[in-house]
Each structure stands twice: as structure tokens, then as C-alpha cells.
Short mmCIF file of N, CA and C in Angstrom, two decimals:
data_model
loop_
_atom_site.label_atom_id
_atom_site.label_comp_id
_atom_site.label_asym_id
_atom_site.label_seq_id
_atom_site.Cartn_x
_atom_site.Cartn_y
_atom_site.Cartn_z
N MET A 1 0.79 -1.16 0.02
CA MET A 1 0.01 0.10 -0.03
C MET A 1 0.86 1.21 -0.07
N VAL A 2 1.80 1.34 0.79
CA VAL A 2 3.01 2.44 0.81
C VAL A 2 3.61 2.52 -0.40
N GLU A 3 3.92 1.36 -1.21
CA GLU A 3 4.46 1.63 -2.53
C GLU A 3 3.50 2.19 -3.47
N THR A 4 2.32 1.75 -3.42
CA THR A 4 1.14 2.28 -4.30
C THR A 4 1.12 3.94 -4.23
N LYS A 5 1.06 4.14 -2.94
CA LYS A 5 0.92 5.58 -2.50
C LYS A 5 2.08 6.47 -3.05
N ARG A 6 3.35 5.85 -2.81
CA ARG A 6 4.61 6.49 -3.51
C ARG A 6 4.61 6.56 -4.84
N ALA A 7 4.09 5.40 -5.61
CA ALA A 7 4.15 5.44 -7.16
C ALA A 7 3.17 6.57 -7.58
N ILE A 8 1.98 6.67 -6.87
CA ILE A 8 1.06 7.60 -7.23
C ILE A 8 1.44 8.99 -7.18
N THR A 9 2.20 9.23 -5.96
CA THR A 9 2.80 10.63 -5.61
C THR A 9 3.79 10.93 -6.68
N LEU A 10 4.74 9.94 -6.99
CA LEU A 10 5.86 10.25 -8.09
C LEU A 10 5.30 10.38 -9.36
N ALA A 11 4.23 9.69 -9.68
CA ALA A 11 3.54 9.93 -11.13
C ALA A 11 2.92 11.48 -11.13
N THR A 12 2.26 11.70 -9.87
CA THR A 12 1.58 13.07 -9.90
C THR A 12 2.60 14.07 -10.06
N LEU A 13 3.72 13.98 -9.31
CA LEU A 13 4.83 14.86 -9.40
C LEU A 13 5.48 15.12 -10.84
N ALA A 14 5.53 13.92 -11.58
CA ALA A 14 6.28 13.94 -12.71
C ALA A 14 5.30 14.68 -13.68
N VAL A 15 3.96 14.44 -13.52
CA VAL A 15 2.77 14.92 -14.44
C VAL A 15 3.02 16.53 -14.19
N LEU A 16 3.00 16.84 -13.12
CA LEU A 16 3.05 18.42 -12.68
C LEU A 16 4.42 19.13 -13.05
N PHE A 17 5.54 18.35 -12.95
CA PHE A 17 6.78 18.80 -13.57
C PHE A 17 6.82 18.97 -14.93
N SER A 18 6.22 18.15 -15.75
CA SER A 18 6.25 18.19 -17.28
C SER A 18 5.06 19.37 -17.57
N GLY A 19 4.22 19.46 -16.72
CA GLY A 19 3.30 20.60 -16.99
C GLY A 19 4.04 21.94 -16.92
N LEU A 20 5.07 22.04 -15.83
CA LEU A 20 5.59 23.25 -15.55
C LEU A 20 6.70 23.68 -16.73
N LEU A 21 7.33 22.52 -17.10
CA LEU A 21 8.13 22.60 -18.33
C LEU A 21 7.42 23.16 -19.70
N LEU A 22 6.29 22.69 -19.86
CA LEU A 22 5.60 22.92 -21.01
C LEU A 22 5.16 24.40 -20.91
N ALA A 23 4.61 24.96 -19.82
CA ALA A 23 4.25 26.22 -19.48
C ALA A 23 5.71 27.10 -19.62
N ALA A 24 6.75 26.77 -19.27
CA ALA A 24 8.01 27.60 -19.46
C ALA A 24 8.42 27.55 -20.71
N THR A 25 8.11 26.83 -21.72
CA THR A 25 8.43 26.81 -23.02
C THR A 25 8.39 28.38 -23.67
N PRO A 26 9.34 28.85 -24.22
CA PRO A 26 9.11 30.36 -24.79
C PRO A 26 8.13 30.10 -26.15
N ALA A 27 7.53 31.25 -26.38
CA ALA A 27 6.86 31.48 -27.59
C ALA A 27 7.63 31.57 -28.80
N PRO A 28 7.15 31.02 -29.80
CA PRO A 28 7.98 31.06 -31.16
C PRO A 28 8.44 32.58 -31.13
N ALA A 29 9.63 32.54 -31.78
CA ALA A 29 10.26 33.88 -32.25
C ALA A 29 9.53 34.59 -33.38
N LEU A 30 9.52 35.71 -33.18
CA LEU A 30 8.84 36.76 -34.14
C LEU A 30 10.11 37.05 -35.22
N THR A 31 9.66 36.66 -36.53
CA THR A 31 10.35 36.94 -37.72
C THR A 31 10.07 38.07 -38.42
N LEU A 32 10.57 39.25 -38.55
CA LEU A 32 10.16 40.44 -39.25
C LEU A 32 11.44 40.45 -40.37
N LYS A 33 10.71 40.69 -41.66
CA LYS A 33 11.47 41.00 -42.89
C LYS A 33 11.34 42.20 -43.25
N PRO A 34 12.35 42.76 -44.03
CA PRO A 34 12.03 44.04 -44.89
C PRO A 34 10.79 43.87 -45.79
N PHE A 35 9.97 45.00 -45.95
CA PHE A 35 8.84 44.71 -46.90
C PHE A 35 8.93 46.07 -47.70
N SER A 36 8.65 46.10 -48.78
CA SER A 36 8.42 47.38 -49.61
C SER A 36 7.29 47.01 -50.83
N ALA A 37 6.75 47.99 -51.26
CA ALA A 37 5.78 47.63 -52.26
C ALA A 37 5.58 49.19 -52.99
N ILE A 38 5.50 48.96 -54.27
CA ILE A 38 5.19 50.23 -55.20
C ILE A 38 4.32 49.89 -56.35
N GLY A 39 3.51 50.95 -56.53
CA GLY A 39 2.55 50.49 -57.73
C GLY A 39 1.60 51.88 -58.05
N SER A 40 0.65 51.46 -58.97
CA SER A 40 -0.05 52.75 -59.20
C SER A 40 -1.58 52.39 -59.47
N GLY A 41 -2.50 53.27 -59.60
CA GLY A 41 -3.84 53.08 -59.74
C GLY A 41 -4.54 54.33 -60.06
N ALA A 42 -5.80 54.21 -59.87
CA ALA A 42 -6.74 55.29 -60.00
C ALA A 42 -7.77 55.42 -59.14
N PRO A 43 -8.48 56.48 -58.75
CA PRO A 43 -9.50 56.64 -57.90
C PRO A 43 -10.85 56.02 -58.51
N THR A 44 -11.52 55.16 -57.52
CA THR A 44 -12.73 54.40 -57.94
C THR A 44 -13.86 55.06 -57.37
N ALA A 45 -13.65 55.96 -56.24
CA ALA A 45 -14.82 56.78 -55.60
C ALA A 45 -13.96 57.89 -55.04
N ASP A 46 -14.71 59.07 -55.24
CA ASP A 46 -14.24 60.27 -54.61
C ASP A 46 -15.27 61.35 -54.38
N ASP A 47 -15.51 61.54 -52.89
CA ASP A 47 -16.43 62.74 -52.76
C ASP A 47 -15.53 64.01 -52.30
N CYS A 48 -14.29 63.99 -52.62
CA CYS A 48 -13.51 65.23 -52.10
C CYS A 48 -13.31 66.11 -53.21
N SER A 49 -13.68 66.07 -54.47
CA SER A 49 -13.67 66.77 -55.62
C SER A 49 -14.47 68.04 -55.33
N GLY A 50 -13.73 69.15 -55.16
CA GLY A 50 -14.29 70.40 -54.91
C GLY A 50 -14.63 70.74 -53.38
N SER A 51 -13.91 69.73 -52.67
CA SER A 51 -14.31 69.85 -51.20
C SER A 51 -13.25 71.02 -50.61
N ILE A 52 -13.78 71.92 -49.78
CA ILE A 52 -13.00 72.92 -49.35
C ILE A 52 -13.12 72.99 -47.92
N ASN A 53 -14.01 72.03 -47.25
CA ASN A 53 -14.20 72.22 -45.93
C ASN A 53 -14.89 70.90 -45.43
N GLY A 54 -14.52 70.37 -44.31
CA GLY A 54 -15.23 69.27 -43.67
C GLY A 54 -14.57 67.81 -44.16
N GLN A 55 -15.08 66.89 -43.72
CA GLN A 55 -14.66 65.46 -44.03
C GLN A 55 -14.99 64.92 -45.44
N CYS A 56 -14.01 64.28 -46.04
CA CYS A 56 -14.50 63.56 -47.18
C CYS A 56 -13.52 62.40 -47.64
N SER A 57 -13.71 61.57 -48.62
CA SER A 57 -12.74 60.34 -48.58
C SER A 57 -12.73 59.87 -50.26
N VAL A 58 -11.49 59.44 -50.31
CA VAL A 58 -11.28 58.93 -51.89
C VAL A 58 -10.74 57.47 -51.58
N THR A 59 -11.26 56.78 -52.59
CA THR A 59 -11.02 55.15 -52.63
C THR A 59 -10.16 55.10 -53.77
N PHE A 60 -9.01 54.25 -53.54
CA PHE A 60 -8.13 54.15 -54.86
C PHE A 60 -8.01 52.64 -55.11
N GLY A 61 -7.62 52.20 -56.44
CA GLY A 61 -7.53 50.67 -56.49
C GLY A 61 -6.38 50.72 -57.65
N GLY A 62 -5.48 49.63 -57.51
CA GLY A 62 -4.61 49.61 -58.28
C GLY A 62 -3.75 48.24 -58.12
N THR A 63 -2.34 48.20 -58.74
CA THR A 63 -1.68 47.20 -58.71
C THR A 63 -0.39 47.53 -58.01
N VAL A 64 0.21 46.65 -57.18
CA VAL A 64 1.38 46.86 -56.45
C VAL A 64 2.38 45.54 -56.76
N LYS A 65 3.73 45.90 -56.67
CA LYS A 65 4.63 44.81 -56.81
C LYS A 65 5.52 45.11 -55.49
N GLY A 66 5.76 43.75 -54.90
CA GLY A 66 6.62 43.98 -53.62
C GLY A 66 7.28 42.85 -53.10
N SER A 67 8.09 43.13 -52.30
CA SER A 67 8.68 41.89 -51.53
C SER A 67 7.68 41.16 -50.82
N GLN A 68 7.77 39.95 -50.62
CA GLN A 68 6.77 39.09 -49.77
C GLN A 68 5.43 38.86 -50.51
N ILE A 69 4.89 39.74 -51.46
CA ILE A 69 3.62 39.80 -52.09
C ILE A 69 3.79 39.52 -53.53
N GLY A 70 4.84 39.70 -54.12
CA GLY A 70 4.99 39.50 -55.63
C GLY A 70 3.87 40.69 -56.19
N THR A 71 3.31 40.49 -57.41
CA THR A 71 2.58 41.24 -58.16
C THR A 71 1.04 41.11 -57.40
N ALA A 72 0.54 42.28 -56.88
CA ALA A 72 -0.77 42.08 -56.07
C ALA A 72 -1.69 43.30 -56.49
N SER A 73 -2.96 43.11 -56.10
CA SER A 73 -3.82 44.26 -56.14
C SER A 73 -4.00 45.03 -54.78
N ILE A 74 -4.27 46.39 -54.87
CA ILE A 74 -4.42 47.05 -53.65
C ILE A 74 -5.61 47.98 -53.66
N THR A 75 -6.46 48.07 -52.70
CA THR A 75 -7.30 48.96 -52.69
C THR A 75 -7.17 49.78 -51.33
N ALA A 76 -7.59 51.15 -51.37
CA ALA A 76 -7.22 52.06 -50.17
C ALA A 76 -8.29 53.03 -50.08
N THR A 77 -8.73 53.39 -49.06
CA THR A 77 -9.62 54.57 -48.64
C THR A 77 -8.84 55.61 -47.86
N LEU A 78 -8.77 56.73 -48.23
CA LEU A 78 -8.27 57.88 -47.32
C LEU A 78 -9.22 58.86 -47.02
N SER A 79 -9.59 59.19 -45.82
CA SER A 79 -10.35 60.15 -45.29
C SER A 79 -9.48 61.41 -45.11
N VAL A 80 -10.13 62.45 -45.39
CA VAL A 80 -9.41 63.87 -45.23
C VAL A 80 -10.06 64.76 -44.38
N ASN A 81 -9.63 65.43 -43.52
CA ASN A 81 -10.31 66.54 -42.56
C ASN A 81 -9.88 67.86 -43.26
N HIS A 82 -10.75 68.30 -44.22
CA HIS A 82 -10.54 69.57 -44.90
C HIS A 82 -11.06 70.85 -44.05
N SER A 83 -11.15 70.73 -42.78
CA SER A 83 -11.47 71.78 -41.76
C SER A 83 -10.49 72.58 -41.31
N THR A 84 -10.74 73.70 -40.73
CA THR A 84 -9.64 74.63 -40.32
C THR A 84 -8.92 74.01 -39.22
N THR A 85 -9.65 72.98 -38.39
CA THR A 85 -9.10 72.50 -37.28
C THR A 85 -7.95 71.41 -37.65
N GLY A 86 -8.21 70.98 -38.94
CA GLY A 86 -7.24 69.82 -39.54
C GLY A 86 -6.13 70.54 -40.35
N GLU A 87 -5.92 71.76 -40.57
CA GLU A 87 -5.11 72.46 -41.59
C GLU A 87 -3.75 72.62 -40.77
N ILE A 88 -2.76 72.41 -41.61
CA ILE A 88 -1.49 72.91 -41.22
C ILE A 88 -0.83 73.72 -42.32
N CYS A 89 -0.61 74.99 -41.91
CA CYS A 89 -0.16 75.92 -43.15
C CYS A 89 1.48 75.80 -43.24
N LEU A 90 1.82 75.66 -44.45
CA LEU A 90 3.14 75.42 -45.08
C LEU A 90 3.91 76.73 -45.40
N ASP A 91 3.15 77.76 -45.58
CA ASP A 91 3.61 79.00 -45.95
C ASP A 91 3.16 80.19 -45.50
N ASN A 92 3.30 80.19 -44.03
CA ASN A 92 2.75 81.48 -43.38
C ASN A 92 3.58 82.58 -43.71
N PRO A 93 3.40 83.73 -43.77
CA PRO A 93 1.93 84.37 -43.73
C PRO A 93 1.14 83.97 -45.08
N GLY A 94 -0.09 84.10 -44.96
CA GLY A 94 -0.94 83.82 -46.33
C GLY A 94 -1.53 82.51 -46.22
N CYS A 95 -0.95 81.52 -45.91
CA CYS A 95 -1.40 80.15 -45.74
C CYS A 95 -2.28 79.89 -46.90
N THR A 96 -1.38 79.76 -48.26
CA THR A 96 -2.20 79.30 -49.41
C THR A 96 -1.83 77.73 -49.63
N ASP A 97 -1.03 77.15 -48.93
CA ASP A 97 -0.63 75.75 -49.26
C ASP A 97 -0.81 75.12 -47.80
N GLN A 98 -1.90 74.42 -47.67
CA GLN A 98 -2.33 73.78 -46.31
C GLN A 98 -2.21 72.22 -46.57
N CYS A 99 -1.64 71.60 -45.61
CA CYS A 99 -1.58 70.00 -45.38
C CYS A 99 -2.88 69.80 -44.50
N PHE A 100 -3.55 68.73 -44.61
CA PHE A 100 -4.54 68.35 -43.96
C PHE A 100 -4.40 66.84 -43.37
N ALA A 101 -5.03 66.72 -42.20
CA ALA A 101 -4.92 65.37 -41.58
C ALA A 101 -5.63 64.20 -42.37
N ALA A 102 -5.11 63.10 -42.48
CA ALA A 102 -5.74 62.17 -43.42
C ALA A 102 -5.31 60.79 -42.70
N SER A 103 -6.30 59.90 -42.83
CA SER A 103 -6.42 58.42 -42.32
C SER A 103 -7.15 57.69 -43.14
N GLY A 104 -6.70 56.40 -43.02
CA GLY A 104 -7.79 55.47 -43.82
C GLY A 104 -7.09 53.98 -43.55
N THR A 105 -7.78 53.28 -44.50
CA THR A 105 -7.49 51.79 -44.51
C THR A 105 -6.95 51.28 -45.91
N GLY A 106 -6.33 50.04 -45.85
CA GLY A 106 -6.06 49.43 -47.46
C GLY A 106 -5.96 47.88 -47.29
N THR A 107 -6.30 47.48 -48.20
CA THR A 107 -6.17 45.92 -48.33
C THR A 107 -5.23 45.59 -49.72
N ILE A 108 -4.26 44.73 -49.53
CA ILE A 108 -3.49 44.08 -50.23
C ILE A 108 -3.86 42.70 -50.73
N THR A 109 -4.29 42.35 -51.84
CA THR A 109 -4.53 40.94 -52.33
C THR A 109 -3.64 40.30 -53.17
N THR A 110 -3.07 39.28 -52.77
CA THR A 110 -1.97 38.54 -53.67
C THR A 110 -2.63 37.64 -54.59
N LYS A 111 -2.08 37.19 -55.59
CA LYS A 111 -2.47 36.28 -56.61
C LYS A 111 -3.20 35.09 -56.20
N ASN A 112 -2.53 34.57 -54.90
CA ASN A 112 -3.09 33.19 -54.33
C ASN A 112 -4.18 33.67 -53.32
N GLY A 113 -4.61 34.73 -53.29
CA GLY A 113 -5.92 35.24 -52.51
C GLY A 113 -5.57 35.65 -51.18
N SER A 114 -4.21 35.63 -50.73
CA SER A 114 -3.76 36.04 -49.28
C SER A 114 -4.15 37.45 -49.29
N THR A 115 -4.24 37.88 -48.13
CA THR A 115 -4.72 39.51 -47.98
C THR A 115 -3.86 40.07 -46.75
N ILE A 116 -3.59 41.06 -46.86
CA ILE A 116 -2.90 42.07 -45.72
C ILE A 116 -3.75 43.41 -45.55
N THR A 117 -4.28 43.41 -44.38
CA THR A 117 -4.91 44.77 -44.18
C THR A 117 -4.27 45.64 -43.37
N LEU A 118 -4.36 46.96 -43.81
CA LEU A 118 -3.59 48.07 -42.93
C LEU A 118 -4.36 49.26 -42.71
N GLY A 119 -3.92 49.91 -41.67
CA GLY A 119 -4.37 51.16 -41.24
C GLY A 119 -3.23 52.28 -41.72
N GLN A 120 -3.69 53.40 -41.88
CA GLN A 120 -2.67 54.41 -42.29
C GLN A 120 -3.02 55.87 -41.74
N ASP A 121 -1.96 56.51 -41.55
CA ASP A 121 -2.35 57.93 -40.68
C ASP A 121 -1.21 58.74 -41.28
N GLY A 122 -1.52 60.09 -41.62
CA GLY A 122 -0.55 61.05 -41.91
C GLY A 122 -1.10 62.39 -42.40
N LEU A 123 -0.49 63.02 -43.26
CA LEU A 123 -0.88 64.35 -44.05
C LEU A 123 -1.03 64.28 -45.37
N LEU A 124 -2.01 64.95 -45.97
CA LEU A 124 -2.28 65.06 -47.31
C LEU A 124 -1.89 66.60 -47.72
N CYS A 125 -0.80 66.86 -48.54
CA CYS A 125 -0.43 68.07 -48.84
C CYS A 125 -0.41 68.44 -50.33
N PRO A 126 -0.63 69.70 -50.66
CA PRO A 126 -0.51 70.01 -52.14
C PRO A 126 0.91 70.12 -52.42
N VAL A 127 1.21 69.74 -53.87
CA VAL A 127 2.59 69.76 -54.38
C VAL A 127 2.74 71.42 -54.81
N PRO A 128 3.69 72.03 -54.21
CA PRO A 128 3.72 73.41 -54.62
C PRO A 128 4.27 73.57 -56.04
N PRO A 129 4.16 74.51 -56.66
CA PRO A 129 3.91 75.97 -56.23
C PRO A 129 2.46 76.07 -56.16
N ASP A 130 1.92 76.75 -55.17
CA ASP A 130 0.32 77.26 -55.12
C ASP A 130 -0.42 75.96 -55.31
N SER A 131 -0.27 75.03 -54.92
CA SER A 131 -1.45 73.87 -54.84
C SER A 131 -1.68 73.44 -56.44
N THR A 132 -0.95 73.60 -57.20
CA THR A 132 -1.50 73.37 -58.66
C THR A 132 -0.80 71.80 -59.16
N GLY A 133 0.16 71.47 -58.34
CA GLY A 133 0.86 70.36 -58.99
C GLY A 133 0.43 68.96 -58.43
N GLY A 134 -0.82 68.68 -57.93
CA GLY A 134 -1.38 67.46 -57.49
C GLY A 134 -1.15 67.50 -55.93
N GLU A 135 -1.41 66.19 -55.15
CA GLU A 135 -1.33 66.12 -53.72
C GLU A 135 -0.33 65.00 -53.41
N ASN A 136 0.26 64.95 -52.25
CA ASN A 136 1.04 63.88 -51.84
C ASN A 136 0.46 63.60 -50.37
N PHE A 137 0.47 62.27 -50.03
CA PHE A 137 0.01 61.77 -48.87
C PHE A 137 1.37 61.15 -48.25
N SER A 138 1.69 61.52 -47.07
CA SER A 138 2.99 60.87 -46.32
C SER A 138 2.63 60.60 -44.90
N GLY A 139 2.77 59.27 -44.55
CA GLY A 139 2.30 58.90 -43.29
C GLY A 139 3.06 57.63 -42.99
N SER A 140 2.34 56.68 -42.05
CA SER A 140 2.79 55.47 -41.76
C SER A 140 1.78 54.57 -41.84
N PHE A 141 1.99 53.34 -41.79
CA PHE A 141 1.03 52.36 -41.93
C PHE A 141 1.31 51.27 -40.84
N MET A 142 0.14 50.48 -40.58
CA MET A 142 0.32 49.36 -39.41
C MET A 142 -0.55 48.21 -40.04
N VAL A 143 0.14 46.95 -40.11
CA VAL A 143 -0.64 45.73 -40.45
C VAL A 143 -1.74 45.57 -39.32
N THR A 144 -3.11 45.53 -39.68
CA THR A 144 -4.02 45.29 -38.66
C THR A 144 -4.58 43.88 -38.89
N GLY A 145 -4.24 43.15 -39.90
CA GLY A 145 -4.88 41.81 -40.20
C GLY A 145 -4.41 41.12 -41.36
N GLY A 146 -5.09 39.84 -41.73
CA GLY A 146 -4.58 39.46 -42.95
C GLY A 146 -5.38 37.89 -42.97
N THR A 147 -5.27 37.47 -44.25
CA THR A 147 -5.78 35.84 -44.29
C THR A 147 -4.68 35.14 -45.01
N LYS A 148 -5.09 33.76 -45.00
CA LYS A 148 -4.11 32.65 -45.47
C LYS A 148 -2.66 33.04 -45.32
N LYS A 149 -1.69 33.12 -45.92
CA LYS A 149 -0.35 33.30 -45.72
C LYS A 149 -0.16 34.40 -44.77
N PHE A 150 -1.04 35.51 -44.58
CA PHE A 150 -0.55 36.56 -43.73
C PHE A 150 -1.55 36.71 -42.65
N ALA A 151 -2.29 35.49 -42.18
CA ALA A 151 -3.29 35.43 -41.25
C ALA A 151 -2.88 35.98 -39.83
N SER A 152 -1.68 35.81 -39.34
CA SER A 152 -1.12 36.32 -38.18
C SER A 152 -0.02 37.38 -38.46
N ALA A 153 -0.13 37.83 -39.34
CA ALA A 153 1.12 38.91 -40.09
C ALA A 153 1.02 40.20 -39.10
N ILE A 154 2.19 40.79 -38.70
CA ILE A 154 2.36 41.99 -38.13
C ILE A 154 3.33 42.92 -38.90
N GLY A 155 3.30 44.23 -38.88
CA GLY A 155 4.25 44.99 -39.45
C GLY A 155 3.69 46.38 -39.40
N SER A 156 4.70 47.14 -39.77
CA SER A 156 4.58 48.66 -39.83
C SER A 156 5.52 49.33 -40.77
N GLY A 157 5.45 50.53 -40.99
CA GLY A 157 6.43 51.36 -41.99
C GLY A 157 5.90 52.72 -42.24
N LEU A 158 6.39 53.07 -43.40
CA LEU A 158 5.93 54.41 -44.01
C LEU A 158 5.11 54.10 -45.10
N ALA A 159 4.18 54.88 -45.59
CA ALA A 159 3.14 54.85 -46.55
C ALA A 159 3.21 56.20 -47.19
N GLY A 160 3.17 56.13 -48.50
CA GLY A 160 3.02 57.30 -49.31
C GLY A 160 2.21 57.30 -50.37
N ALA A 161 1.82 58.30 -51.03
CA ALA A 161 0.84 58.22 -52.21
C ALA A 161 1.02 59.57 -53.05
N ALA A 162 1.11 59.61 -54.08
CA ALA A 162 1.18 60.76 -54.95
C ALA A 162 -0.09 60.87 -55.90
N ILE A 163 -0.84 61.84 -55.97
CA ILE A 163 -1.93 62.08 -56.66
C ILE A 163 -1.69 63.07 -57.84
N SER A 164 -2.00 62.73 -58.90
CA SER A 164 -1.67 63.73 -60.05
C SER A 164 -2.59 64.73 -59.96
N ALA A 165 -1.96 66.03 -60.69
CA ALA A 165 -2.71 67.14 -60.58
C ALA A 165 -4.14 67.16 -60.90
N ASP A 166 -4.51 66.33 -61.93
CA ASP A 166 -5.99 66.16 -62.47
C ASP A 166 -6.39 65.11 -61.66
N GLY A 167 -5.93 64.50 -60.78
CA GLY A 167 -6.65 63.43 -59.99
C GLY A 167 -6.79 61.98 -60.50
N SER A 168 -6.24 61.79 -61.75
CA SER A 168 -6.67 60.58 -62.35
C SER A 168 -5.65 59.41 -62.11
N VAL A 169 -4.33 59.68 -61.62
CA VAL A 169 -3.40 58.86 -61.39
C VAL A 169 -2.82 58.68 -59.84
N VAL A 170 -2.72 57.65 -59.14
CA VAL A 170 -2.26 57.64 -57.97
C VAL A 170 -1.17 56.59 -57.94
N THR A 171 0.15 56.99 -57.29
CA THR A 171 1.10 56.02 -57.13
C THR A 171 1.07 55.83 -55.70
N PHE A 172 1.45 54.28 -55.37
CA PHE A 172 1.46 54.03 -54.02
C PHE A 172 2.93 53.48 -53.59
N THR A 173 3.34 53.85 -52.25
CA THR A 173 4.52 53.22 -51.78
C THR A 173 4.34 52.71 -50.36
N LEU A 174 4.93 51.54 -50.13
CA LEU A 174 4.90 51.06 -48.57
C LEU A 174 6.47 50.74 -48.46
N THR A 175 7.00 51.07 -47.18
CA THR A 175 8.35 50.68 -46.87
C THR A 175 8.32 50.45 -45.43
N GLY A 176 8.77 49.01 -45.00
CA GLY A 176 8.89 49.00 -43.60
C GLY A 176 9.13 47.61 -43.38
N THR A 177 8.47 46.81 -42.42
CA THR A 177 8.72 45.50 -42.23
C THR A 177 7.44 44.54 -42.03
N LEU A 178 7.42 43.50 -42.32
CA LEU A 178 6.37 42.54 -42.38
C LEU A 178 6.62 41.20 -41.84
N GLY A 179 5.93 40.39 -40.96
CA GLY A 179 6.43 39.14 -40.51
C GLY A 179 5.28 38.39 -39.78
N THR A 180 5.77 37.48 -39.39
CA THR A 180 4.64 36.52 -38.72
C THR A 180 5.34 35.74 -37.48
N PRO A 181 4.74 35.70 -36.42
CA PRO A 181 5.13 35.02 -35.13
C PRO A 181 5.51 33.40 -35.34
#
């Protein structure tokens, strides 16, 4: 009987000890790799045309080519705060060239159907002189989700877009890191 109790006690201790070892196992290492993408496209929806005050948004679609994604499609929506509380003057006094706070979301879809979703935040500024040369978005992005190959992806970096003076062409750039745990 003493031997049986001792065997049960030793077995119980072995199970508890192995549980502690498993609990102490470190999480898988995070692997971040350089990520960059560049592409172009066109507006698919725009309620900012002629907007001089208030909130508006522009949706763009196009094709990008980049590291870790190959050739892929991209859609992005950028919301702009064209109010006086959102403006930053570039050329005081006079303030004829204003930048405005802008933020939005984007989705990259690879050829195999994997997606990367991102949030972006920054400034939308006219291209001088005198706001006649188009607009540039300059900001940052953060990966907010994904599917398939990028289901648990994380990453961040710099985001940029240049909009032609007539608003018909948009170029996209992303530079940063992307990885999975």
C-alpha cells in the first residue's frame, strides 16, 4: 500500500513537473523581414472633388509589386479632414498651401488570395507651387490583419501616395517590415 501511494505521488509529481516545463516553453520567435511595395492605380470613388471644408474620402484601386507579395492588387480609402481645425499651413503668412490630416485603410490581395489589411495615418499636402501640382500623402502604416499566408502577420512602416494634378493617377509606396510569429 505504501508502495502504491509512493508510485501515485511520484507519477503526480512527474505530471506536474512536465506541465511546468511546457508552461515555461518560450513562445515562437517573431520573424520580421524588410517589406516594400510600389504601384499605381486610379480613384474608384471620390467625394473630395471640390471639397474645401469638412470630412471627405477617396478610394483608390490599383496594382502593386513588392517583396513578400509579388504582384498584387491594392485598394485603399483615405479620409481627409478639410476643416480649419485639421489644416497645417506650409507658407505662413498667407497660408495658401495647407496640409490636412488624413487617415484610412487598405487591403493588399496577392495572386493566391492572401490578404494584408492595413491602417494608415498622415498628412495630405499640395505639391507646390500654389497647390497646382497634385497632392502627396505622407504617413505611416500598420498591419491590422490578414488571411491565408498573412493570417497572423504584423508589421509597420512608411506609407506614401502621390496624386496627379488632375486626380486621375495615384502612385503608392510602402516601406517597412512584415512578419509572422
